[in-house]
XYZ file of C-alpha atoms in Angstrom:
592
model
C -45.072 -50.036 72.004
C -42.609 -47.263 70.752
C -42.219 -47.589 66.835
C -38.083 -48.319 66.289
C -36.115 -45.795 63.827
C -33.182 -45.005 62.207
C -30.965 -42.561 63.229
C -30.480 -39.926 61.031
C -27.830 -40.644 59.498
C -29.194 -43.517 58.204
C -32.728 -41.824 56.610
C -33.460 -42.231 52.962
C -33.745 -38.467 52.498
C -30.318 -37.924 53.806
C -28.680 -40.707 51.731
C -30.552 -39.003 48.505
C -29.268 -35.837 49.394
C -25.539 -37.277 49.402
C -26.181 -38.691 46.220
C -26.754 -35.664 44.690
C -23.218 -34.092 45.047
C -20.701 -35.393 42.369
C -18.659 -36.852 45.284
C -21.104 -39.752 46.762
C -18.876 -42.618 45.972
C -19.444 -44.568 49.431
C -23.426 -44.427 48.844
C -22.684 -45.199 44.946
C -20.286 -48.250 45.906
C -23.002 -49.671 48.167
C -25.619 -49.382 45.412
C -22.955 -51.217 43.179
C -23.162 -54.445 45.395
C -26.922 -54.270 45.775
C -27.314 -53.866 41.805
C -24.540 -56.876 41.161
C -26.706 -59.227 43.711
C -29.996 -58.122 42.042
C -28.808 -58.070 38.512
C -26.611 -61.800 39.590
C -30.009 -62.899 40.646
C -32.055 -61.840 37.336
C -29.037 -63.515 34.889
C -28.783 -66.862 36.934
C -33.256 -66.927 36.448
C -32.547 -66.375 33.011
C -29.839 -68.896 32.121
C -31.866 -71.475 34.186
C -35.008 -70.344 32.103
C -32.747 -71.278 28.874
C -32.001 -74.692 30.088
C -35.538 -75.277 30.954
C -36.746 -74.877 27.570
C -34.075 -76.590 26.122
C -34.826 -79.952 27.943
C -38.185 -79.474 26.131
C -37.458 -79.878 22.823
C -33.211 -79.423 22.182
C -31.078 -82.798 22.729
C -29.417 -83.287 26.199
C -31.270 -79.882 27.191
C -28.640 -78.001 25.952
C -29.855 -75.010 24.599
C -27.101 -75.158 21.873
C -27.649 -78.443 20.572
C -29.119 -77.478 17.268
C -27.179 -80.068 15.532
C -28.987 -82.444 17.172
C -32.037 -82.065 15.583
C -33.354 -82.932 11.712
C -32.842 -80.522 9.304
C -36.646 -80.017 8.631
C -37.352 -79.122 12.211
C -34.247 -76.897 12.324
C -35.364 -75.308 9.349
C -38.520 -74.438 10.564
C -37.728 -73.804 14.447
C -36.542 -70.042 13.315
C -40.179 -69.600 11.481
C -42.204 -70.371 14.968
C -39.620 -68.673 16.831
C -40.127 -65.212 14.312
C -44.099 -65.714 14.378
C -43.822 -65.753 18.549
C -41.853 -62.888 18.799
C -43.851 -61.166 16.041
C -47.061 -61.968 17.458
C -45.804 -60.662 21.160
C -44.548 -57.244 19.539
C -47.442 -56.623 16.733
C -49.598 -55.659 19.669
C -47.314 -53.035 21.367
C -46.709 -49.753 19.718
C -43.576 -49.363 18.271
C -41.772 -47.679 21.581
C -42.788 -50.521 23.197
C -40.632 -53.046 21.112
C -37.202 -51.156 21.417
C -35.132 -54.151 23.632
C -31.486 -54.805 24.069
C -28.551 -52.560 24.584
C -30.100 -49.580 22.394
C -32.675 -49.199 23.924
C -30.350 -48.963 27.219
C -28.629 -45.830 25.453
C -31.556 -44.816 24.336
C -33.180 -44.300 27.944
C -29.797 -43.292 29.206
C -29.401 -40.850 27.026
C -33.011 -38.907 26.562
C -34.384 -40.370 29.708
C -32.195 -40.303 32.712
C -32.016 -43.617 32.830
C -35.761 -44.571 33.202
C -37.240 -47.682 31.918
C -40.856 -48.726 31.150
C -41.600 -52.158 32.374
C -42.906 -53.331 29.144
C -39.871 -53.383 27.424
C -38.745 -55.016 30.311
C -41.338 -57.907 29.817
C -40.716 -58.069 26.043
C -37.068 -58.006 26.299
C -37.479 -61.421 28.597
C -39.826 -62.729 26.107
C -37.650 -61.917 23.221
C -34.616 -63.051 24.399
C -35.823 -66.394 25.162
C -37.228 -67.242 22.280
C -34.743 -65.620 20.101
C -32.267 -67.960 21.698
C -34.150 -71.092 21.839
C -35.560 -70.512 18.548
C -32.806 -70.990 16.843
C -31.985 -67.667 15.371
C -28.698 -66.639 15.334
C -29.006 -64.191 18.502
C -26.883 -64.551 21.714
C -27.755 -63.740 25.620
C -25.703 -60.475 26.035
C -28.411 -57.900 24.822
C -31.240 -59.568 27.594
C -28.457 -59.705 30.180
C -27.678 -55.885 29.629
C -31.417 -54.847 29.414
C -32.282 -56.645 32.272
C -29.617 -56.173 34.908
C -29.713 -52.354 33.648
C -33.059 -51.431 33.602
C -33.857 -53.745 37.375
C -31.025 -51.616 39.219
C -32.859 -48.331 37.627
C -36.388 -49.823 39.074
C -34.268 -49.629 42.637
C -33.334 -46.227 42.215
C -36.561 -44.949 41.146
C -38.775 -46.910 43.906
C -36.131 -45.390 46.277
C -36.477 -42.031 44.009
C -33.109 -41.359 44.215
C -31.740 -38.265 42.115
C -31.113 -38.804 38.157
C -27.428 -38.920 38.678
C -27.187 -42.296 40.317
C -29.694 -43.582 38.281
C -27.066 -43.518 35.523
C -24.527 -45.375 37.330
C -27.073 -47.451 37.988
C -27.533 -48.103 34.712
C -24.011 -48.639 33.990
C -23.900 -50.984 37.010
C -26.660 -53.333 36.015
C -24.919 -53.748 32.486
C -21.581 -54.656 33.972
C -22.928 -56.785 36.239
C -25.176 -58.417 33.437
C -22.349 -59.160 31.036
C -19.935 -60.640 34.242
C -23.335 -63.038 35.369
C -23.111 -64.394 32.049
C -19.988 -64.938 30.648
C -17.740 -64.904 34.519
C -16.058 -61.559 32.261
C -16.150 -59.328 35.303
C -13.270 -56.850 33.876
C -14.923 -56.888 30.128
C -18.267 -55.922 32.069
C -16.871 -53.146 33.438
C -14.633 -51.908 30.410
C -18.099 -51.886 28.374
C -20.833 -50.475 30.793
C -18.171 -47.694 30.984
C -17.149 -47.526 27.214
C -20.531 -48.310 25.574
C -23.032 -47.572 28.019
C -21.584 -44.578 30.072
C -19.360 -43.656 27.173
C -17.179 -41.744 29.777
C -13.788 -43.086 32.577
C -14.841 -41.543 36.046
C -13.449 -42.673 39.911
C -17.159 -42.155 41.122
C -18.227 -44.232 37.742
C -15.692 -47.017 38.184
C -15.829 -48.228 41.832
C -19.706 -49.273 42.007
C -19.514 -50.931 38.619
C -16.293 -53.113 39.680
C -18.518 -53.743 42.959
C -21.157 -54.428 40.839
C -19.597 -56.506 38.488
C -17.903 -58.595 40.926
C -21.331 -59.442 42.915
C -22.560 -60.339 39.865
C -20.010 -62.837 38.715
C -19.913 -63.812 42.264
C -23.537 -64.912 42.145
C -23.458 -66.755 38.993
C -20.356 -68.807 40.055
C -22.253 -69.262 43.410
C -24.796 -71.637 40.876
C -23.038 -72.562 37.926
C -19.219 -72.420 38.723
C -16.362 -71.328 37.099
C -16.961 -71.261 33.810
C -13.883 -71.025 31.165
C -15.424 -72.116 27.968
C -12.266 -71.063 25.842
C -9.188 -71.808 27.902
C -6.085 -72.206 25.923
C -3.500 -70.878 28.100
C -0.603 -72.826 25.903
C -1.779 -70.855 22.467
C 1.085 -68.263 21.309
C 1.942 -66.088 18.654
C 5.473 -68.118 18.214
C 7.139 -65.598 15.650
C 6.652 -62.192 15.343
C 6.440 -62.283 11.531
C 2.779 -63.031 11.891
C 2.410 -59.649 13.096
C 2.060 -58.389 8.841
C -0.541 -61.235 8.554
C -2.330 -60.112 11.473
C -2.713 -56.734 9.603
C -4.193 -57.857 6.985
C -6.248 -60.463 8.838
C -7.774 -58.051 10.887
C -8.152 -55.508 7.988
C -9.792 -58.024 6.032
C -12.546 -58.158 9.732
C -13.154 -55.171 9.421
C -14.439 -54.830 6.429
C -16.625 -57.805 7.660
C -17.541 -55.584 10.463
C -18.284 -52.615 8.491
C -20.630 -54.749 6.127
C -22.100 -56.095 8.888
C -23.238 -52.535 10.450
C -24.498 -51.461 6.996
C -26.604 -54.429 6.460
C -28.469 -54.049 9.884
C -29.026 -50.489 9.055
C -30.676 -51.034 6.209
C -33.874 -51.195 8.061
C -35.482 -48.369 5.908
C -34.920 -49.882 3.004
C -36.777 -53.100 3.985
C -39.765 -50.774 5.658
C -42.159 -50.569 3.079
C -42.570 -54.284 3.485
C -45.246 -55.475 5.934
C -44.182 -56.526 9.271
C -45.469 -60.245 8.935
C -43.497 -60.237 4.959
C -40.431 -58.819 7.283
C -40.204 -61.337 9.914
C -40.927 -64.381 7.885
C -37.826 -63.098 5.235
C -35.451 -63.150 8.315
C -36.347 -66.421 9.848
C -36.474 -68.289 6.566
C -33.236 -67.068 5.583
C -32.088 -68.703 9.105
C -34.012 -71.851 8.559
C -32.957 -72.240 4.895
C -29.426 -71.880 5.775
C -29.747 -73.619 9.332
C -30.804 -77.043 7.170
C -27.079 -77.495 6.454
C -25.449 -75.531 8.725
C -27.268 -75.647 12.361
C -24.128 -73.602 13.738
C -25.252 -70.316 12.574
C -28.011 -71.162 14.643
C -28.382 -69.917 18.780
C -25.401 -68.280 20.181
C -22.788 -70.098 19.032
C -20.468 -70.818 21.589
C -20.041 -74.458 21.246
C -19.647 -73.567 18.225
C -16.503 -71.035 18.770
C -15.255 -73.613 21.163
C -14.796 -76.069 18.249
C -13.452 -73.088 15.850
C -10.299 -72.746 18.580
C -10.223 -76.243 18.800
C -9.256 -76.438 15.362
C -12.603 -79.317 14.473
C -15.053 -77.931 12.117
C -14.033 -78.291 8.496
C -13.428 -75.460 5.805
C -16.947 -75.262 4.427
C -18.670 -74.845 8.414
C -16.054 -71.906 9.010
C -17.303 -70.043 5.379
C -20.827 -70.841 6.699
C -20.032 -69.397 10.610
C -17.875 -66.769 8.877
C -19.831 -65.363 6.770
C -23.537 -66.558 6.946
C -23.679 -66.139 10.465
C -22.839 -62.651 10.357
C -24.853 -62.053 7.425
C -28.502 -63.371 8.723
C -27.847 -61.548 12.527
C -27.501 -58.519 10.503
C -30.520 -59.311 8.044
C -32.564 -59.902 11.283
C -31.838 -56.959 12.510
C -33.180 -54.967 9.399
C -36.173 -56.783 9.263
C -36.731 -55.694 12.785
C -36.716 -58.544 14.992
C -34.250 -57.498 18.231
C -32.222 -59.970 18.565
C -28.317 -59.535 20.535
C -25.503 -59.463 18.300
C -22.772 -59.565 20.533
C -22.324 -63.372 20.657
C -23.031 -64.108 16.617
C -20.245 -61.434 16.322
C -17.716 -63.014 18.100
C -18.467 -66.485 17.042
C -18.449 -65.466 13.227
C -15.226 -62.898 13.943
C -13.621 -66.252 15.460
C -14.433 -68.352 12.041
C -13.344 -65.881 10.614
C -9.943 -65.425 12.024
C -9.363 -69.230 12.041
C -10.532 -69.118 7.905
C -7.043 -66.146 7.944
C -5.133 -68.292 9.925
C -5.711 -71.190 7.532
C -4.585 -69.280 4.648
C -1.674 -67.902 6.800
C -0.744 -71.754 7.160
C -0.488 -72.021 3.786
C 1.790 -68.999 2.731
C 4.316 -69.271 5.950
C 3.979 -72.898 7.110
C 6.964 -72.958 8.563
C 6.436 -69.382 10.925
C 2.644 -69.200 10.497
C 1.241 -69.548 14.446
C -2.116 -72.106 14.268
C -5.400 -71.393 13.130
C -6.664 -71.010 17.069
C -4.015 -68.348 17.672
C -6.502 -65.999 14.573
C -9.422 -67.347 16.089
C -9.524 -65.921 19.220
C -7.697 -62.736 17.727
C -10.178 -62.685 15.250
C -13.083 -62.780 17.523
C -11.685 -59.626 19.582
C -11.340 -58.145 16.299
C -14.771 -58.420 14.889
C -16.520 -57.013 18.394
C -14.216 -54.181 18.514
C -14.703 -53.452 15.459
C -18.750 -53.263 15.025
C -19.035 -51.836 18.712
C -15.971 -49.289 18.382
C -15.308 -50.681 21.688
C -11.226 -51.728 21.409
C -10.780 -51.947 25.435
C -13.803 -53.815 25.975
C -12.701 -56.257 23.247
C -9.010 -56.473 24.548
C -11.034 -57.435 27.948
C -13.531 -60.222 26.226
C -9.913 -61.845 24.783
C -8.387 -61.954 27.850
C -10.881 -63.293 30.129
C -12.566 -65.761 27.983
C -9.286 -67.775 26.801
C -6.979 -66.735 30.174
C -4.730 -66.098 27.848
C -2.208 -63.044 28.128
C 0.152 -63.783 25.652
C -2.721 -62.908 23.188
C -3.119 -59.546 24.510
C -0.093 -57.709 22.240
C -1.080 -59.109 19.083
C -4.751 -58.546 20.226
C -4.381 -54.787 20.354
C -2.856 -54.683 17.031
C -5.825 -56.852 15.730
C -8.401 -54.655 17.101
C -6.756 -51.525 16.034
C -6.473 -52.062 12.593
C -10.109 -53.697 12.315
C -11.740 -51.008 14.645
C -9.690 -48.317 11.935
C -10.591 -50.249 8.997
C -14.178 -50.370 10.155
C -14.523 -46.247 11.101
C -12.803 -45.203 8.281
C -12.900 -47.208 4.871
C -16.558 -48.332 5.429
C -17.946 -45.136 7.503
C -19.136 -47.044 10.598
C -19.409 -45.553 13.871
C -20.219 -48.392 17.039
C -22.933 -50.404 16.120
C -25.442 -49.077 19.244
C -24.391 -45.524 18.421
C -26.629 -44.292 15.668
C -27.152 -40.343 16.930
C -24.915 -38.067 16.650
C -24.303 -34.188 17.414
C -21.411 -32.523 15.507
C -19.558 -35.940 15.589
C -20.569 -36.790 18.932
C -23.025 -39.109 20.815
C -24.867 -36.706 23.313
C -23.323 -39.100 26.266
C -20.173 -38.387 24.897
C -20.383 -34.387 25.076
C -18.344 -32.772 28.032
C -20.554 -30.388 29.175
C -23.442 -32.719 29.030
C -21.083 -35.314 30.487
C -19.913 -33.299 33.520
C -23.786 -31.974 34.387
C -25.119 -35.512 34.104
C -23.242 -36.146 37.442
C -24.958 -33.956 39.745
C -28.335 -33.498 40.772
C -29.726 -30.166 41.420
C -29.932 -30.409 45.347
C -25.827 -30.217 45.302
C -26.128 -26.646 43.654
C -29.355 -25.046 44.613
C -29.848 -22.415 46.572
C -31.841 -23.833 49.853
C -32.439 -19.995 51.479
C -35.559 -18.355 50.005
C -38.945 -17.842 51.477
C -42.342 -18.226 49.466
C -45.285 -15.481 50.010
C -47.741 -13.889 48.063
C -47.201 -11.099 45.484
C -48.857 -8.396 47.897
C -47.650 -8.067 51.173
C -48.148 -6.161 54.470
C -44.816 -4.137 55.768
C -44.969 -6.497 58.924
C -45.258 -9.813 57.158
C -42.004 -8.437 55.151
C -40.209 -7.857 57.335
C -41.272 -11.497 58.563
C -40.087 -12.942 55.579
C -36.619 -11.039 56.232
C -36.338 -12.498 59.300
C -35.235 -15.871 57.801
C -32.375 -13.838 56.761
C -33.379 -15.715 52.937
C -31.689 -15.137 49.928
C -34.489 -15.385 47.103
C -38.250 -14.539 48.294
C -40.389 -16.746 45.872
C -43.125 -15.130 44.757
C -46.507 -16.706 43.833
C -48.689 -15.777 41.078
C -52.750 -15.717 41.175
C -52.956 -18.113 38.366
C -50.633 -21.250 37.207
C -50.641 -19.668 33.878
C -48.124 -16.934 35.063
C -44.671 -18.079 35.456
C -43.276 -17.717 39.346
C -41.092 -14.946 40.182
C -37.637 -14.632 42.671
C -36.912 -11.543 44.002
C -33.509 -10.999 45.467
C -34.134 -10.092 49.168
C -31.425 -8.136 49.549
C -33.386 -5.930 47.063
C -36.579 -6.042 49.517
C -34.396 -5.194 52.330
C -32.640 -2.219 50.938
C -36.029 -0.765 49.621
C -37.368 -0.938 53.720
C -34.585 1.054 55.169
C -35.206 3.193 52.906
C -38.851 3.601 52.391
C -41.928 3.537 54.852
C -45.534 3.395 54.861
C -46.227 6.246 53.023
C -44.908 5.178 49.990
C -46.676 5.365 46.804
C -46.041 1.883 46.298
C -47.911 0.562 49.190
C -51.451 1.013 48.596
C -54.493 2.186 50.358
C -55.435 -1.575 51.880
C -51.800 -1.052 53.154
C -49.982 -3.520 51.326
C -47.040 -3.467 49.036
C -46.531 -5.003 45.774
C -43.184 -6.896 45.562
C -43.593 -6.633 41.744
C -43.201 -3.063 42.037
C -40.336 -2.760 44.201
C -36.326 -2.334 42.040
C -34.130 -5.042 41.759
C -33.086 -8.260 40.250
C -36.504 -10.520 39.111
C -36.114 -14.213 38.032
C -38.638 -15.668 35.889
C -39.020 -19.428 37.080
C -39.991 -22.558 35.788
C -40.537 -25.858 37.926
C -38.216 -28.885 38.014
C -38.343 -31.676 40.008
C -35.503 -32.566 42.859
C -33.985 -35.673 41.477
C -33.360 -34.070 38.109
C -29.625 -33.636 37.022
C -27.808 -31.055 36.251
C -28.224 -30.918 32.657
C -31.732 -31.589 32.679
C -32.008 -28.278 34.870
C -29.664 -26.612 31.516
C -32.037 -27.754 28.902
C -35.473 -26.671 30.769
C -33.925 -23.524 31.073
C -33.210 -23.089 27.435
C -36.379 -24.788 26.560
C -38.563 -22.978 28.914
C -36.336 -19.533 28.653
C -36.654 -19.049 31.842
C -33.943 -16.863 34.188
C -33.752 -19.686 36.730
C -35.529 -22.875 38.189
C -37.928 -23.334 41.569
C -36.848 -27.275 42.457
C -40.470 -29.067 43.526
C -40.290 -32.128 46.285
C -43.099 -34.314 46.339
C -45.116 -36.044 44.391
C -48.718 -35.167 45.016
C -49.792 -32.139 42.787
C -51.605 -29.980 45.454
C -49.036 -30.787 48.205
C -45.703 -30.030 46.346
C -43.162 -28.722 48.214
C -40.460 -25.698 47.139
C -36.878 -27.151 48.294
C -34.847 -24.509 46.452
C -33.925 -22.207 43.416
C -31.151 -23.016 40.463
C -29.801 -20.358 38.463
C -28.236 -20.280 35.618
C -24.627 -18.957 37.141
C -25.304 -21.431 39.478
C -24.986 -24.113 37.272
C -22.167 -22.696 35.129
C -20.022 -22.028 38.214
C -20.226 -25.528 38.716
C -19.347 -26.679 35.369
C -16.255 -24.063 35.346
C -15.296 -25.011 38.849
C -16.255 -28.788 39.354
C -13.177 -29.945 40.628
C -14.111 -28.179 43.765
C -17.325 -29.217 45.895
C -19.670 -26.989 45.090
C -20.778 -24.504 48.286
């Protein structure tokens, strides 16, 4: 029976060749709405899994109901949940326990966009537990590592080039944070300003795909979802503007404490890891056995903060003790998210300003749930640097656009306060190079979006270093640009000869030059012209991974291998140096 195929437009090799070039935004858009259904799939598992172990043990299976419970067991639910997660990690080595959206950057940034699977596994088992457990953690760090590092497992089982593993990357996260909050636009404003940490056409359309398919899935199970709705909520006067100054200045300097206190991991190191763990969930339980709201993620809680219901003393406690035991947590090791305690505490805390706003202009102050939900935008912009993605959050979780103007003003001034009076760069950004994230550099930027098959030079024929004057001018016949020559041991680095070079030296030479010998052959190392010291790289690498092997390898130019079997490699091409700066200088043009 004759075996079926595709036609060849439609072969794997083909479609990984077109991925290559900077330009491959039809093949990138239909990897967006695979990674939305994939990474749709993973968050809906996940949220389920939460509700499953909430009918366990949590009142009406709701995994927020903390308040539900006695104060003893909520007091010591953070304890078991610390000694689960601190049995789970004490086994892995300590690159094994990086979870959550740093870890994303971190692979992003020094690793193409590669995950291990254990981190993968620990970041489910973390998450969970975190969440359940009653520490103050929310669902946005799992949803990022997971729908980010499952649409990189595609690419790499499909071994697509490095390039559109990163938008990959970037389309997992988007589609994460839309799966779990229905905040398709806010998914997309972060993967791109967090994550990718760069605005590109070719970045944008897969992630919107992405993100959509991923909202679309979760809606598919749970529904629409608007946990915050208060379309009626305005500013009223524009003479709250000065008090939303100082309300959000006052947030950022909550922000900015925030950030230092979960850096002050190296401080707390010298402490065992057991002594660490069981500081950070007693400090939960001790405070949880008045206030269960600090506990889980908080958004019942947040709800009730815009509703105007908890009481003066709850806010302080949400405000302020919330914030403070995420961050403690976070020194001490344990990785939980902080994206939802930070908006849940910046919300307290804006209500707690619009309060006191109440009470100096009670006759033009607008209500408490007006600073609430300003207050939450505030406080994530502010600890993630991420003011668009913040703007997005506000808008999409209370449907609100009458919040938006006073919003940006709000998450200005805290994101300003934040940076500059307390020092604070975004919370997931901890390396820098001369004031700049590596994901943020231009060149490094621009080189990350091309894989070396869109530049390389596909002409060049491979032969030994001693040659007959037939089989050269066999290898001429190809009409090649580069002949690749091999070396008689792997310690020797390969050389390209230009052939042009070999060429000119025939016409005008014959056999009885001195540099063919007396078995007849002639040694290509002998003959003038331009000699490239190589070093290997592999086919899906990018652009700027072929940049630093050169520097690191000081080599004059790059032999790209194909295939993954060591004694079966294949040579698909040669990378220069030029080549790869021609590009960068003239990369608003396809490359030839």
């Amino acid at each position: 029976m004759p075996r079926l195929s595709l036609p060849r437009c439609f072969s794997l090799d083909r479609f990984r060749r077109q991925l290559a070039s900077v330009d491959a935004l039809p093949q990138l858009c239909v990897l967006g709405l695979v990674s939305g259904l994939i990474t749709g799939g993973l968050m809906v598992l996940f949220r389920l899994l939460l509700a499953l172990g909430a009918m366990v043990f949590l009142p009406g299976g709701d995994p927020e109901a903390f308040e539900g419970l006695a104060p003893g067991a909520r007091a010591l639910l953070p304890l078991l949940a610390v000694a689960l997660i601190g049995v789970w990690l004490w086994w892995l080595p300590p690159a094994g326990r990086q979870i959550g959206v740093a870890h994303v950057l971190e692979r992003l940034t020094y690793h193409q966009g590669r995950f291990p699977l254990r981190n993968w596994i620990t970041q489910w088992w973390v998450g969970l537990i975190s969440v359940l457990g009653g520490l103050s953690a929310g669902r946005e760090g799992p949803a990022i590592h997971l729908g980010a590092a499952a649409c990189s497992g595609l690419g790499q089982s499909l071994r697509l080039p490095h390039n559109s593993l990163r938008v990959l990357v970037a389309c997992g996260t988007a589609a994460g944070i839309s799966a779990s909050f229905n905040t398709p636009i806010a998914g997309v404003i972060f993967a791109m300003e967090v994550v990718m940490m760069e605005y590109t056409i070719t970045g944008f359309m897969p992630v919107i795909l992405a993100s959509t398919m991923g909202a679309v899935v979760a809606q598919a199970v749970f529904g629409v979802e608007q946990p915050f709705q208060e379309s009626g909520v305005m500013l009223g006067s524009l003479f709250n503007l000065p008090w939303i100054v100082v309300s959000a200045l006052g947030i950022g300097l909550l922000a900015g404490g925030f950030v230092r206190v979960a850096r002050a991991g190296d401080r707390l190191r010298p402490l065992p890891f057991a002594v660490r763990f069981a500081l950070a969930g007693g400090l939960v339980g001790a405070l949880a056995w008045w206030y269960p709201q600090i506990q889980g993620m908080g958004y019942d809680t947040l709800g009730l903060t815009i509703a105007g219901e908890l009481s003066l003393d709850v806010l302080l406690a949400v405000a302020l003790g919330k914030l403070l035991v995420t961050a403690f947590a976070v020194a001490c090791g344990i990785p939980v998210s902080i994206i939802g305690p930070v908006l849940v505490s910046g919300g307290a805390a804006g209500a707690l300003c619009g309060l006191l706003g109440a009470q100096l202009m009670p006759e033009l102050a607008a209500g408490p749930a007006v600073y609430a939900m300003l207050g939450m935008a505030a406080m994530m912009g502010a600890v993630l640097q991420a003011p668009l993605a913040a703007l997005m959050a506000l808008l999409e979780l209370t449907h609100n656009p009458n919040l938006i103007l006073p919003g940006m003003l709000a998450v200005v001034v805290a994101g300003l306060t934040s940076r500059q009076l307390c020092g604070c760069d975004g919370f997931f950004v901890s390396v820098t190079r001369h004031g700049l994230h590596p994901l943020q550099q231009p060149l490094m930027q621009a080189l990350n979006r091309v894989s070396v098959p869109a530049v390389m030079e596909r002409d060049l024929v491979r032969t030994r270093r001693r040659v007959t004057l037939e089989q050269a001018g066999t290898l001429l016949e190809a009409k090649p640009v580069w002949i690749l020559i091999e070396r008689s041991s792997d310690a020797k680095p390969a050389l390209a000869l230009k052939a042009a070079d070999l060429a000119r030296w025939m016409l005008e030479h014959d056999e009885n030059d001195k540099l063919i010998g007396k078995d007849g052959r002639l040694d290509l190392l002998e003959i003038p012209g331009q000699r490239l010291d190589l070093a290997p790289i592999h086919l899906q690498a990018t652009l700027s991974e072929a940049f630093d092997r050169l520097n690191t390898k000081h080599a004059d130019a790059l032999y790209v291998e194909h295939g993954h079997r060591p004694k079966h490699k294949r040579i698909s091409g040669i990378i220069t140096r030029d080549a790869i700066e021609r590009y960068y200088r003239y990369s608003d043009t396809p490359p030839g």
